[in-house]
Amino acid sequence: MPPIPLLIDYPVIDPVAFSLGPVTVRWYGLAYMAGLLLGWLYIRQLLKHGRLWGGAPPMSPDQADNMLLWTTLGVVAGGRLGFVLLYEPGHFLSYPLDVFKVWQGGMAFHGGLLGVGLALWLFARSVKMPVLTAYDLAAAGVPFGLFFGRVANFINAEVYGRVTDVPWAMIFPGAGPEPRHPSQIYEGLLEGVVIFLVLAILTYRSKALQRPGLLIGTFLILYGAFRILGEIFREPDTLWFWPDAPIPAGMFYSVPMILIGLWFVVRSRAPATADG
């Protein structure tokens, strides 16, 4: 059976959104900014509705401004260090200054997750808020960043999919002449849109914010499952410490997320403690 003809051309987009003199602004940076800002605005809205909390919210909407700052630092530092340590340590050992070239791309979600986790732990302690509640709020807002981050991946023609002959396959610049899955779009819809909808339903219909740990646990389970599913269609990254591993790096790093998420969900059914 001959291959199905391509129906969609890859829309080549300049990764540079605009320039102001010597300053170059890339879509990659704008995507992360949009995700952080929309997540912050959504969290502020959640903090304005006492009925979602079964009483007074854990902090004021204005305190979410500081939470945004802590989260941004965690995303950037953790995401970049995660990419360096988990995916390409050899390259950065040879070219250490490249670690700081964030504008060229190269952020790892699993590293960003650890960075945000630490940043939010410090933030929650500073405002005397239950740590799990801070994690739940962050989980509610994270899908915005995931969606726009995958859009940025698509614009940069990076983390593209495996070779395929599906009608919507695309030929990505720098990925050879063969058509591939636009896996960035798959992941953006699953990790961004679907996870947001599930968490929103839990928040507004099931009083999830009154059960600390439920949202962050559900998020970790869904993201891990969707990332594993996405790796089926995505060109795999190899584990630098186990190049011949039978599963891609994204799958390997997602399994612990699912297990931790299950622990959070089970914990959320127990009586609340002083630490959330």
Backbone as JSON, one array per atom type, in Angstrom:
{
  "sequence": "MPPIPLLIDYPVIDPVAFSLGPVTVRWYGLAYMAGLLLGWLYIRQLLKHGRLWGGAPPMSPDQADNMLLWTTLGVVAGGRLGFVLLYEPGHFLSYPLDVFKVWQGGMAFHGGLLGVGLALWLFARSVKMPVLTAYDLAAAGVPFGLFFGRVANFINAEVYGRVTDVPWAMIFPGAGPEPRHPSQIYEGLLEGVVIFLVLAILTYRSKALQRPGLLIGTFLILYGAFRILGEIFREPDTLWFWPDAPIPAGMFYSVPMILIGLWFVVRSRAPATADG",
  "N": [[0.85, -1.2, 0.0], [0.69, 2.13, -0.99], [2.29, 5.06, 0.52], [0.28, 7.38, 2.38], [-0.53, 10.5, 0.98], [0.99, 13.62, 1.94], [-0.83, 16.05, 3.75], [-0.54, 18.33, 5.18], [1.63, 21.04, 5.44], [4.64, 21.87, 7.13], [4.46, 24.78, 8.96], [6.75, 27.0, 8.54], [8.18, 29.04, 10.92], [9.65, 32.0, 11.98], [11.83, 31.78, 14.67], [12.37, 34.04, 16.11], [10.47, 36.47, 17.56], [10.33, 39.29, 17.6], [12.51, 42.17, 17.33], [14.17, 44.6, 19.27], [16.22, 46.93, 18.74], [19.33, 45.96, 19.96], [18.19, 43.92, 21.36], [16.75, 40.79, 21.25], [13.74, 39.11, 20.97], [12.37, 36.04, 21.5], [9.99, 33.57, 20.36], [10.0, 31.4, 22.01], [10.7, 32.32, 24.59], [8.53, 34.08, 24.98], [6.43, 32.28, 25.02], [6.84, 30.82, 27.4], [6.57, 32.94, 29.17], [3.88, 33.65, 28.73], [2.59, 31.32, 29.62], [3.28, 31.29, 32.37], [2.14, 33.73, 33.25], [-0.63, 33.43, 32.66], [-1.18, 31.19, 34.23], [-0.68, 32.28, 36.76], [-2.7, 34.29, 36.88], [-4.95, 32.65, 36.88], [-4.63, 31.25, 39.27], [-4.9, 33.37, 41.05], [-7.62, 33.87, 40.7], [-8.72, 31.51, 41.76], [-8.13, 31.9, 44.41], [-9.89, 33.81, 45.15], [-12.33, 32.76, 45.68], [-13.99, 31.65, 48.25], [-15.71, 29.49, 48.59], [-14.64, 27.37, 47.23], [-12.72, 26.51, 48.91], [-13.93, 25.82, 51.2], [-14.08, 27.63, 53.22], [-12.0, 30.26, 54.48], [-9.62, 31.26, 52.01], [-6.21, 30.01, 51.65], [-4.32, 32.02, 51.38], [-3.97, 35.47, 50.4], [-5.09, 36.88, 47.24], [-3.15, 38.74, 46.39], [-0.8, 37.75, 47.45], [-0.21, 35.79, 45.71], [1.34, 36.95, 43.81], [3.97, 36.95, 44.78], [4.26, 34.24, 44.82], [4.3, 33.68, 42.11], [6.8, 34.75, 41.41], [8.59, 33.07, 42.86], [7.91, 30.65, 41.64], [8.63, 31.11, 38.96], [11.43, 31.36, 39.17], [12.0, 28.76, 40.0], [11.11, 27.26, 37.77], [12.79, 28.15, 35.65], [15.47, 27.77, 36.64], [15.38, 25.06, 37.54], [14.34, 23.75, 35.24], [16.3, 24.25, 33.29], [18.69, 23.22, 34.47], [17.82, 20.62, 34.76], [17.61, 19.79, 32.09], [20.28, 19.96, 31.35], [21.53, 18.09, 33.1], [20.02, 15.73, 32.9], [19.7, 15.1, 30.21], [21.71, 16.07, 28.3], [24.45, 16.01, 29.42], [27.08, 15.56, 28.56], [27.54, 17.33, 26.39], [27.39, 19.83, 27.69], [29.43, 19.67, 29.51], [31.56, 19.86, 27.83], [31.09, 22.34, 26.68], [30.64, 24.51, 28.77], [29.64, 27.14, 29.1], [27.39, 27.2, 27.56], [25.32, 26.45, 29.14], [24.03, 28.67, 30.09], [22.66, 29.71, 27.95], [19.77, 29.99, 27.62], [17.88, 31.02, 25.92], [18.18, 29.69, 23.55], [16.72, 27.46, 23.7], [15.98, 24.24, 25.24], [14.92, 22.99, 27.78], [13.97, 21.01, 30.51], [11.13, 19.28, 31.48], [10.91, 17.57, 33.72], [13.06, 18.33, 35.31], [12.34, 21.0, 35.73], [10.05, 20.55, 37.24], [11.08, 19.55, 39.66], [12.56, 21.79, 40.42], [10.53, 23.73, 40.76], [9.08, 22.45, 42.75], [10.84, 22.6, 44.96], [11.1, 25.4, 45.15], [8.45, 26.17, 45.74], [8.07, 24.88, 48.15], [9.79, 26.34, 49.8], [8.55, 28.83, 49.53], [5.96, 28.33, 50.62], [6.63, 27.8, 53.26], [7.57, 30.3, 53.97], [5.29, 31.91, 54.01], [3.77, 30.62, 55.76], [1.93, 28.62, 54.91], [0.17, 25.59, 54.17], [2.2, 23.15, 52.64], [1.33, 21.27, 50.74], [-0.97, 22.49, 49.81], [0.06, 24.68, 48.45], [1.33, 23.27, 46.42], [-0.91, 22.16, 45.16], [-2.21, 24.46, 44.17], [-0.27, 25.35, 42.34], [-0.26, 23.17, 40.6], [-2.78, 23.44, 39.45], [-2.39, 25.65, 37.82], [-0.27, 25.0, 36.15], [-0.81, 23.63, 33.62], [-1.23, 25.66, 31.67], [1.34, 26.66, 31.14], [2.51, 24.32, 30.15], [1.1, 23.88, 27.78], [1.72, 26.19, 26.21], [4.46, 25.92, 26.2], [4.81, 23.62, 24.62], [3.86, 24.61, 22.24], [5.89, 26.42, 21.71], [7.98, 24.59, 21.33], [7.1, 23.47, 18.95], [7.24, 25.67, 17.19], [9.99, 26.07, 17.23], [10.74, 23.82, 15.92], [11.59, 21.51, 17.29], [12.06, 18.61, 19.44], [10.52, 16.84, 17.86], [8.35, 14.39, 16.21], [8.31, 10.79, 15.59], [9.14, 9.09, 12.49], [6.54, 8.83, 10.1], [3.54, 7.97, 8.18], [1.12, 9.18, 8.39], [-1.71, 11.26, 7.48], [-1.42, 13.87, 8.47], [1.24, 14.27, 8.85], [4.46, 15.9, 9.05], [7.27, 17.54, 7.55], [10.0, 18.34, 9.27], [12.26, 21.07, 9.69], [15.69, 20.33, 9.67], [15.33, 17.75, 10.51], [15.64, 15.79, 8.66], [14.54, 14.29, 5.5], [12.18, 12.88, 5.79], [8.69, 12.52, 6.56], [7.15, 13.34, 9.71], [5.54, 12.69, 12.9], [3.71, 15.4, 14.28], [4.47, 15.69, 17.13], [4.68, 17.54, 19.16], [2.3, 18.94, 19.11], [0.44, 16.97, 19.8], [1.28, 16.47, 22.45], [0.95, 18.99, 23.57], [-1.85, 19.3, 23.53], [-2.7, 17.15, 25.14], [-1.18, 17.41, 27.59], [-1.6, 20.06, 28.19], [-4.34, 21.04, 27.54], [-6.16, 18.82, 28.13], [-5.34, 17.97, 30.74], [-5.73, 20.37, 32.15], [-8.54, 20.65, 31.97], [-9.45, 18.36, 33.36], [-8.4, 18.85, 35.96], [-9.7, 21.24, 36.49], [-12.37, 20.42, 36.61], [-12.25, 18.75, 38.85], [-11.63, 20.71, 40.7], [-13.8, 22.56, 40.7], [-16.08, 20.98, 40.78], [-15.71, 18.83, 42.49], [-14.63, 19.72, 44.85], [-11.84, 19.72, 45.22], [-9.77, 21.31, 46.23], [-10.14, 21.29, 48.9], [-9.04, 19.03, 49.77], [-6.05, 18.57, 50.39], [-3.33, 17.83, 48.29], [-4.64, 16.33, 46.39], [-4.98, 17.56, 43.84], [-2.3, 18.01, 42.95], [-1.4, 15.39, 43.01], [-3.12, 14.15, 41.11], [-2.38, 15.59, 38.87], [0.34, 14.81, 38.54], [0.05, 12.08, 38.01], [-1.48, 12.11, 35.61], [0.16, 13.67, 33.9], [2.48, 12.1, 33.82], [1.43, 9.74, 32.66], [0.48, 10.7, 30.19], [2.84, 11.68, 29.11], [4.31, 9.34, 28.79], [2.64, 8.09, 26.9], [2.92, 9.98, 24.85], [5.58, 9.61, 24.16], [5.54, 7.44, 22.53], [5.02, 8.39, 20.04], [6.92, 10.32, 19.68], [10.2, 11.34, 18.67], [12.65, 9.52, 20.21], [14.53, 10.41, 23.18], [17.67, 9.43, 24.43], [18.81, 7.83, 27.43], [21.42, 9.3, 29.11], [23.06, 7.93, 30.89], [22.46, 5.37, 30.36], [22.56, 4.36, 27.53], [21.54, 2.29, 25.9], [19.04, 1.7, 26.86], [15.84, 0.09, 27.17], [13.62, 1.71, 27.02], [12.54, 5.08, 26.19], [14.05, 8.16, 27.43], [12.14, 10.01, 28.38], [9.98, 8.38, 29.13], [11.18, 6.86, 31.15], [11.79, 8.79, 33.14], [9.23, 9.53, 33.81], [7.88, 7.52, 35.12], [8.48, 7.48, 37.99], [7.1, 9.83, 38.62], [4.38, 9.14, 38.32], [4.09, 7.25, 40.35], [4.65, 8.79, 42.64], [2.56, 10.59, 42.37], [0.34, 8.92, 42.77], [0.73, 8.34, 45.45], [0.31, 10.87, 46.59], [-2.42, 11.23, 45.97], [-3.64, 9.13, 47.41], [-2.87, 9.93, 49.94], [-4.33, 12.28, 50.15], [-6.81, 11.47, 50.9], [-6.67, 10.95, 53.53], [-7.07, 12.26, 56.92], [-6.52, 15.79, 57.18], [-3.33, 17.26, 57.93], [-1.22, 19.37, 59.96], [0.69, 20.18, 58.21], [-0.46, 20.15, 55.78]],
  "CA": [[0.0, 0.0, 0.0], [1.55, 3.33, -1.05], [2.09, 5.98, 1.63], [-0.76, 8.4, 2.24], [0.13, 11.77, 0.68], [0.97, 14.64, 2.98], [-1.89, 17.04, 3.63], [-0.19, 19.52, 5.95], [3.01, 21.47, 5.38], [5.1, 22.49, 8.36], [4.48, 26.25, 8.78], [8.03, 27.52, 9.04], [7.99, 30.29, 11.66], [10.89, 32.55, 12.52], [11.81, 31.68, 16.13], [12.47, 35.38, 16.68], [9.18, 37.16, 17.46], [10.64, 40.67, 17.18], [13.75, 42.71, 17.87], [14.19, 46.01, 19.66], [17.64, 47.26, 18.77], [20.15, 44.76, 20.19], [17.43, 42.93, 22.13], [15.98, 39.85, 20.44], [12.72, 38.42, 21.74], [12.01, 34.82, 20.8], [8.71, 32.98, 20.71], [10.23, 30.46, 23.1], [10.59, 33.08, 25.83], [7.17, 34.59, 25.1], [5.55, 31.16, 25.37], [6.99, 30.58, 28.83], [5.99, 34.08, 29.88], [2.43, 33.55, 28.64], [2.15, 30.24, 30.49], [3.41, 31.71, 33.76], [1.19, 34.79, 33.56], [-1.99, 32.89, 32.68], [-1.28, 30.36, 35.42], [-0.76, 33.2, 37.9], [-4.03, 34.89, 36.9], [-5.91, 31.61, 37.25], [-4.46, 31.0, 40.71], [-5.52, 34.51, 41.75], [-9.07, 33.68, 40.68], [-9.05, 30.45, 42.7], [-7.99, 32.42, 45.77], [-10.97, 34.78, 45.42], [-13.58, 32.05, 45.9], [-13.93, 30.9, 49.49], [-16.49, 28.26, 48.53], [-13.77, 26.3, 46.74], [-11.85, 26.1, 50.0], [-14.73, 25.47, 52.37], [-13.75, 28.63, 54.24], [-11.08, 31.29, 54.0], [-8.5, 30.76, 51.21], [-4.97, 29.92, 52.43], [-3.58, 33.26, 51.28], [-4.68, 36.47, 49.61], [-4.68, 36.9, 45.83], [-1.93, 39.51, 46.21], [0.36, 36.91, 47.78], [0.09, 34.98, 44.52], [2.39, 37.64, 43.07], [5.24, 36.39, 45.25], [4.29, 32.84, 44.4], [4.72, 33.7, 40.71], [8.25, 34.97, 41.38], [9.25, 31.84, 43.29], [7.67, 29.62, 40.62], [9.45, 31.44, 37.78], [12.82, 30.98, 39.47], [12.07, 27.3, 40.0], [10.96, 26.77, 36.4], [13.98, 28.46, 34.84], [16.66, 27.1, 37.17], [15.2, 23.61, 37.52], [14.18, 23.27, 33.88], [17.57, 24.28, 32.57], [19.6, 22.26, 35.07], [17.32, 19.3, 34.45], [18.01, 19.47, 30.72], [21.74, 19.77, 31.35], [21.94, 16.9, 33.84], [19.26, 14.53, 32.55], [19.66, 14.8, 28.79], [22.93, 16.32, 27.52], [25.57, 16.43, 30.28], [28.33, 15.54, 27.82], [27.69, 18.58, 25.63], [27.61, 20.98, 28.56], [30.76, 19.53, 30.09], [32.49, 20.35, 26.81], [30.81, 23.75, 26.44], [29.92, 24.89, 30.0], [28.94, 28.43, 28.99], [26.11, 26.98, 26.9], [24.3, 26.26, 30.17], [23.31, 29.93, 30.31], [22.0, 30.13, 26.72], [18.39, 29.5, 27.73], [17.1, 31.5, 24.78], [18.33, 28.77, 22.43], [15.9, 26.28, 23.98], [16.62, 23.25, 26.09], [14.37, 22.97, 29.13], [13.42, 19.69, 30.81], [10.0, 19.4, 32.4], [11.15, 16.87, 34.97], [13.93, 19.19, 36.1], [11.53, 22.14, 36.16], [9.15, 20.11, 38.29], [11.85, 19.51, 40.9], [12.88, 23.16, 40.79], [9.32, 24.37, 41.26], [8.75, 21.81, 44.02], [11.68, 23.19, 46.0], [10.76, 26.82, 45.29], [7.15, 26.29, 46.41], [8.27, 24.47, 49.55], [10.35, 27.51, 50.48], [7.51, 29.88, 49.55], [4.91, 27.96, 51.57], [7.18, 27.99, 54.6], [7.73, 31.73, 54.26], [3.97, 32.51, 54.25], [3.08, 29.74, 56.72], [0.83, 27.96, 54.22], [0.45, 24.16, 53.96], [2.98, 22.92, 51.44], [0.52, 20.58, 49.74], [-1.9, 23.47, 49.22], [0.85, 25.41, 47.45], [1.51, 22.37, 45.28], [-2.2, 22.05, 44.47], [-2.43, 25.69, 43.4], [0.64, 25.34, 41.21], [-0.72, 22.15, 39.65], [-3.93, 23.98, 38.73], [-1.95, 26.63, 36.83], [0.82, 24.51, 35.3], [-1.16, 23.27, 32.23], [-1.05, 26.79, 30.76], [2.74, 26.66, 30.73], [2.79, 23.14, 29.35], [0.54, 24.08, 26.45], [2.5, 27.17, 25.45], [5.79, 25.37, 26.02], [4.79, 22.74, 23.46], [3.74, 25.49, 21.07], [7.25, 26.92, 21.46], [8.72, 23.47, 20.74], [6.66, 23.34, 17.56], [7.81, 26.79, 16.45], [11.43, 25.84, 17.12], [10.95, 22.56, 15.19], [12.37, 20.64, 18.15], [11.34, 17.47, 20.04], [9.55, 16.39, 16.86], [7.94, 13.01, 16.34], [8.92, 9.71, 14.81], [8.76, 9.02, 11.08], [5.21, 8.25, 9.93], [2.89, 8.33, 6.93], [-0.24, 9.67, 8.65], [-1.98, 12.4, 6.59], [-1.03, 15.15, 9.04], [2.68, 14.27, 9.09], [5.15, 17.09, 8.59], [8.72, 17.46, 7.39], [10.54, 19.39, 10.13], [13.61, 21.51, 9.35], [16.75, 19.73, 10.46], [14.97, 16.39, 10.93], [15.72, 14.89, 7.52], [13.5, 14.45, 4.48], [11.02, 12.03, 6.03], [7.61, 13.13, 7.34], [7.12, 12.91, 11.11], [4.42, 13.1, 13.74], [3.85, 16.67, 15.01], [4.23, 15.23, 18.51], [4.52, 18.69, 20.05], [0.87, 19.27, 19.16], [-0.2, 15.93, 20.61], [1.61, 16.68, 23.85], [0.33, 20.24, 24.03], [-3.27, 19.08, 23.77], [-2.87, 16.25, 26.28], [-0.6, 17.95, 28.81], [-2.13, 21.38, 28.47], [-5.8, 21.17, 27.51], [-6.85, 17.75, 28.84], [-5.04, 18.02, 32.17], [-6.4, 21.54, 32.71], [-9.97, 20.37, 32.11], [-9.65, 17.39, 34.45], [-8.14, 19.51, 37.24], [-10.76, 22.24, 36.71], [-13.57, 19.7, 37.04], [-12.02, 18.36, 40.24], [-11.62, 21.91, 41.54], [-15.1, 23.22, 40.8], [-17.19, 20.04, 40.98], [-15.42, 17.83, 43.52], [-14.02, 20.38, 46.03], [-10.5, 19.15, 45.35], [-8.89, 22.17, 47.02], [-10.36, 20.99, 50.31], [-8.33, 17.77, 50.02], [-4.67, 18.86, 49.99], [-2.58, 16.77, 47.63], [-5.41, 15.67, 45.33], [-4.69, 18.15, 42.53], [-0.92, 17.74, 42.54], [-1.32, 13.96, 42.73], [-3.78, 13.88, 39.84], [-1.54, 16.17, 37.83], [1.52, 13.98, 38.33], [-0.39, 10.83, 37.37], [-1.88, 12.38, 34.23], [1.3, 14.09, 33.09], [3.33, 10.94, 33.6], [0.78, 8.83, 31.71], [0.44, 11.33, 28.86], [4.2, 11.76, 28.59], [4.64, 8.0, 28.32], [1.9, 7.92, 25.66], [3.52, 10.84, 23.84], [6.88, 9.07, 23.73], [5.3, 6.45, 21.47], [5.0, 9.12, 18.77], [8.0, 11.31, 19.67], [11.56, 10.85, 18.47], [13.08, 9.31, 21.6], [15.81, 10.81, 23.75], [18.28, 8.32, 25.14], [19.34, 8.1, 28.75], [22.87, 9.46, 28.97], [23.75, 6.96, 31.72], [22.05, 4.02, 29.89], [22.23, 4.63, 26.12], [20.83, 1.18, 25.28], [17.86, 1.39, 27.66], [14.73, -0.36, 26.32], [12.58, 2.74, 26.95], [13.09, 6.43, 26.06], [14.3, 8.9, 28.67], [10.9, 10.61, 28.86], [9.22, 7.34, 29.83], [11.91, 6.49, 32.36], [11.64, 9.82, 34.17], [7.82, 9.74, 34.13], [7.37, 6.46, 36.01], [8.45, 7.94, 39.39], [6.05, 10.84, 38.78], [3.1, 8.47, 38.51], [4.09, 6.62, 41.67], [4.52, 9.87, 43.63], [1.2, 11.11, 42.24], [-0.56, 7.98, 43.44], [0.92, 8.53, 46.9], [-0.38, 12.12, 46.96], [-3.87, 11.03, 45.9], [-4.02, 8.31, 48.55], [-2.69, 10.77, 51.13], [-5.37, 13.31, 50.21], [-8.01, 10.89, 51.5], [-6.46, 10.88, 54.97], [-7.34, 13.54, 57.59], [-5.5, 16.81, 56.96], [-2.39, 17.51, 59.01], [-0.82, 20.78, 60.04], [1.57, 20.5, 57.08], [-1.23, 20.1, 54.55]],
  "C": [[0.88, 1.24, 0.0], [1.27, 4.26, 0.12], [0.98, 6.98, 1.36], [-0.1, 9.75, 1.99], [-0.02, 12.76, 1.83], [-0.13, 15.66, 2.71], [-1.55, 18.35, 4.3], [1.29, 19.81, 5.8], [3.39, 22.1, 6.71], [5.16, 24.0, 8.14], [5.74, 26.85, 9.37], [7.82, 28.9, 9.65], [9.34, 30.74, 12.18], [10.85, 32.46, 14.04], [11.94, 33.01, 16.84], [11.13, 36.1, 16.47], [9.38, 38.59, 16.98], [11.94, 41.09, 17.84], [13.58, 44.19, 18.18], [15.65, 46.41, 19.82], [18.45, 45.99, 18.96], [19.41, 43.64, 20.91], [16.57, 42.09, 21.19], [15.01, 39.08, 21.33], [12.24, 37.23, 20.93], [10.65, 34.3, 21.26], [8.84, 32.03, 21.89], [10.06, 31.17, 24.45], [9.19, 33.61, 26.05], [6.2, 33.49, 25.51], [5.63, 30.86, 26.86], [6.38, 31.71, 29.65], [4.47, 34.0, 29.88], [1.91, 32.47, 29.58], [2.21, 30.63, 31.96], [2.37, 32.75, 34.13], [-0.25, 34.27, 33.62], [-2.2, 31.97, 33.89], [-1.43, 31.2, 36.67], [-2.14, 33.83, 38.01], [-5.09, 33.88, 37.32], [-5.83, 31.31, 38.75], [-5.07, 32.14, 41.52], [-7.04, 34.36, 41.79], [-9.49, 32.59, 41.68], [-9.02, 30.96, 44.14], [-9.08, 33.43, 46.12], [-12.29, 34.1, 45.79], [-13.47, 31.15, 47.13], [-14.66, 29.58, 49.44], [-15.65, 27.09, 48.02], [-12.92, 25.71, 47.86], [-12.62, 25.63, 51.23], [-14.49, 26.41, 53.52], [-12.83, 29.66, 53.65], [-9.97, 30.66, 53.15], [-7.2, 30.8, 52.02], [-4.09, 31.16, 52.37], [-4.38, 34.22, 50.42], [-4.24, 36.4, 48.15], [-3.39, 37.68, 45.6], [-0.68, 38.7, 46.53], [0.73, 35.97, 46.63], [1.16, 35.64, 43.66], [3.76, 37.11, 43.47], [5.38, 34.93, 44.84], [4.74, 32.73, 42.95], [6.23, 33.86, 40.61], [9.0, 33.7, 41.76], [9.1, 30.75, 42.22], [8.53, 29.86, 39.39], [10.9, 31.04, 38.0], [12.98, 29.46, 39.45], [11.99, 26.71, 38.61], [12.25, 26.95, 35.61], [15.2, 27.69, 35.33], [16.52, 25.59, 37.09], [15.1, 23.05, 36.11], [15.49, 23.22, 33.12], [18.57, 23.26, 33.13], [19.15, 20.82, 34.8], [17.71, 18.87, 33.05], [19.5, 19.16, 30.64], [22.12, 18.43, 31.95], [21.27, 15.62, 33.35], [19.37, 14.14, 31.09], [20.98, 14.99, 28.06], [24.1, 16.75, 28.39], [26.9, 16.47, 29.53], [28.58, 16.83, 27.07], [28.06, 19.73, 26.55], [28.91, 20.87, 29.35], [31.82, 20.05, 29.12], [32.33, 21.84, 26.57], [30.02, 24.31, 27.62], [29.16, 26.21, 29.9], [27.59, 28.29, 28.3], [24.97, 26.76, 27.9], [23.43, 27.51, 30.3], [22.55, 30.41, 29.07], [20.57, 29.58, 26.66], [17.57, 29.88, 26.51], [17.21, 30.59, 23.56], [17.47, 27.52, 22.6], [16.66, 25.31, 24.86], [16.17, 23.36, 27.53], [13.74, 21.6, 29.34], [12.3, 19.83, 31.82], [10.3, 18.75, 33.74], [12.08, 17.66, 35.88], [13.18, 20.41, 36.61], [10.6, 21.78, 37.28], [9.87, 20.07, 39.64], [12.19, 20.91, 41.38], [11.7, 23.9, 41.37], [8.91, 23.78, 42.61], [9.54, 22.4, 45.17], [11.32, 24.65, 46.25], [9.44, 26.99, 46.05], [7.22, 25.84, 47.87], [8.8, 25.64, 50.37], [9.31, 28.62, 50.6], [6.45, 29.57, 50.6], [5.39, 28.14, 53.0], [7.24, 29.47, 54.96], [6.39, 32.41, 54.57], [3.13, 31.67, 55.2], [1.8, 29.13, 56.13], [1.16, 26.48, 54.07], [1.13, 23.91, 52.62], [2.14, 22.24, 50.35], [-0.49, 21.52, 49.08], [-1.18, 24.31, 48.17], [1.06, 24.56, 46.21], [0.22, 22.23, 44.47], [-2.47, 23.28, 43.62], [-1.53, 25.72, 42.17], [0.19, 24.34, 40.15], [-1.89, 22.67, 38.82], [-3.5, 24.92, 37.61], [-0.92, 26.13, 35.84], [0.39, 24.18, 33.86], [-1.05, 24.42, 31.24], [0.38, 26.8, 30.23], [3.09, 25.48, 29.85], [2.29, 23.32, 27.92], [1.41, 25.03, 25.63], [3.94, 26.71, 25.26], [5.86, 24.44, 24.82], [4.61, 23.53, 22.16], [5.12, 26.03, 20.7], [8.12, 25.82, 20.85], [8.38, 23.32, 19.27], [7.27, 24.45, 16.69], [9.3, 26.59, 16.22], [11.77, 24.58, 16.34], [11.86, 21.62, 15.98], [11.46, 19.61, 18.81], [10.2, 17.0, 19.13], [9.31, 14.89, 16.99], [8.72, 12.03, 15.49], [8.43, 9.76, 13.36], [7.42, 8.3, 10.95], [4.67, 8.62, 8.56], [1.44, 8.76, 7.16], [-0.47, 10.95, 7.83], [-1.52, 13.74, 7.14], [0.47, 15.22, 9.37], [3.32, 15.5, 8.48], [6.64, 16.81, 8.44], [9.31, 18.64, 8.17], [11.94, 19.78, 9.68], [14.64, 20.86, 10.28], [16.48, 18.31, 10.9], [15.01, 15.41, 9.77], [14.53, 15.04, 6.59], [12.21, 13.68, 4.75], [9.96, 12.74, 6.87], [7.52, 12.51, 8.73], [5.84, 13.34, 11.79], [4.69, 14.5, 14.31], [3.56, 16.42, 16.49], [4.11, 16.38, 19.5], [3.05, 19.07, 20.21], [0.12, 18.24, 19.99], [0.02, 16.21, 22.1], [1.0, 17.96, 24.39], [-1.14, 20.07, 24.35], [-3.5, 18.21, 25.0], [-2.41, 16.9, 27.58], [-1.19, 19.3, 29.19], [-3.64, 21.4, 28.61], [-6.48, 20.1, 28.36], [-6.59, 17.8, 30.34], [-5.72, 19.22, 32.82], [-7.88, 21.25, 32.95], [-10.25, 19.4, 33.25], [-9.46, 18.06, 35.81], [-9.21, 20.57, 37.53], [-12.05, 21.57, 37.18], [-13.42, 19.26, 38.49], [-12.11, 19.57, 41.17], [-13.02, 22.44, 41.77], [-16.25, 22.26, 41.09], [-16.95, 19.09, 42.16], [-14.71, 18.39, 44.74], [-12.61, 19.87, 46.3], [-9.57, 20.0, 46.22], [-9.08, 21.97, 48.52], [-9.71, 19.66, 50.7], [-6.89, 17.94, 49.56], [-3.94, 17.64, 49.43], [-3.32, 16.13, 46.47], [-5.06, 16.24, 43.96], [-3.27, 17.84, 42.08], [-0.75, 16.26, 42.23], [-1.93, 13.6, 41.4], [-2.95, 14.41, 38.68], [-0.35, 15.27, 37.52], [1.16, 12.68, 37.63], [-0.7, 11.08, 35.89], [-0.69, 12.78, 33.37], [2.2, 12.89, 32.79], [2.75, 9.99, 32.57], [0.78, 9.41, 30.31], [1.84, 11.45, 28.26], [4.65, 10.39, 28.07], [3.93, 7.71, 27.0], [2.54, 8.74, 24.54], [4.84, 10.31, 23.3], [6.73, 8.01, 22.65], [5.4, 7.12, 20.1], [6.19, 10.07, 18.61], [9.34, 10.66, 19.41], [12.22, 10.72, 19.83], [14.43, 9.93, 21.94], [16.37, 9.61, 24.5], [18.75, 8.77, 26.51], [20.86, 8.17, 28.67], [23.64, 8.43, 29.78], [23.41, 5.52, 31.31], [21.61, 4.15, 28.43], [21.39, 3.54, 25.46], [19.58, 0.78, 26.06], [16.69, 1.02, 26.75], [13.61, 0.66, 26.2], [13.23, 4.11, 26.81], [13.24, 7.12, 27.41], [13.01, 9.48, 29.24], [10.03, 9.61, 29.61], [9.87, 7.01, 31.17], [11.68, 7.5, 33.48], [10.18, 10.02, 34.6], [7.27, 8.69, 35.09], [7.38, 6.9, 37.47], [7.37, 8.99, 39.64], [4.7, 10.19, 39.06], [3.01, 7.85, 39.9], [3.94, 7.68, 42.78], [3.11, 10.45, 43.58], [0.19, 10.21, 42.92], [-0.47, 8.12, 44.96], [0.2, 9.79, 47.37], [-1.9, 11.93, 46.97], [-4.36, 10.21, 47.09], [-3.92, 9.13, 49.84], [-3.8, 11.8, 51.28], [-6.65, 12.79, 50.83], [-7.9, 10.79, 53.01], [-6.81, 12.22, 55.62], [-6.18, 14.5, 57.41], [-4.62, 16.97, 58.18], [-2.0, 18.96, 58.99], [0.04, 21.18, 58.86], [0.85, 20.37, 55.76], [-1.62, 18.72, 54.16]]
}
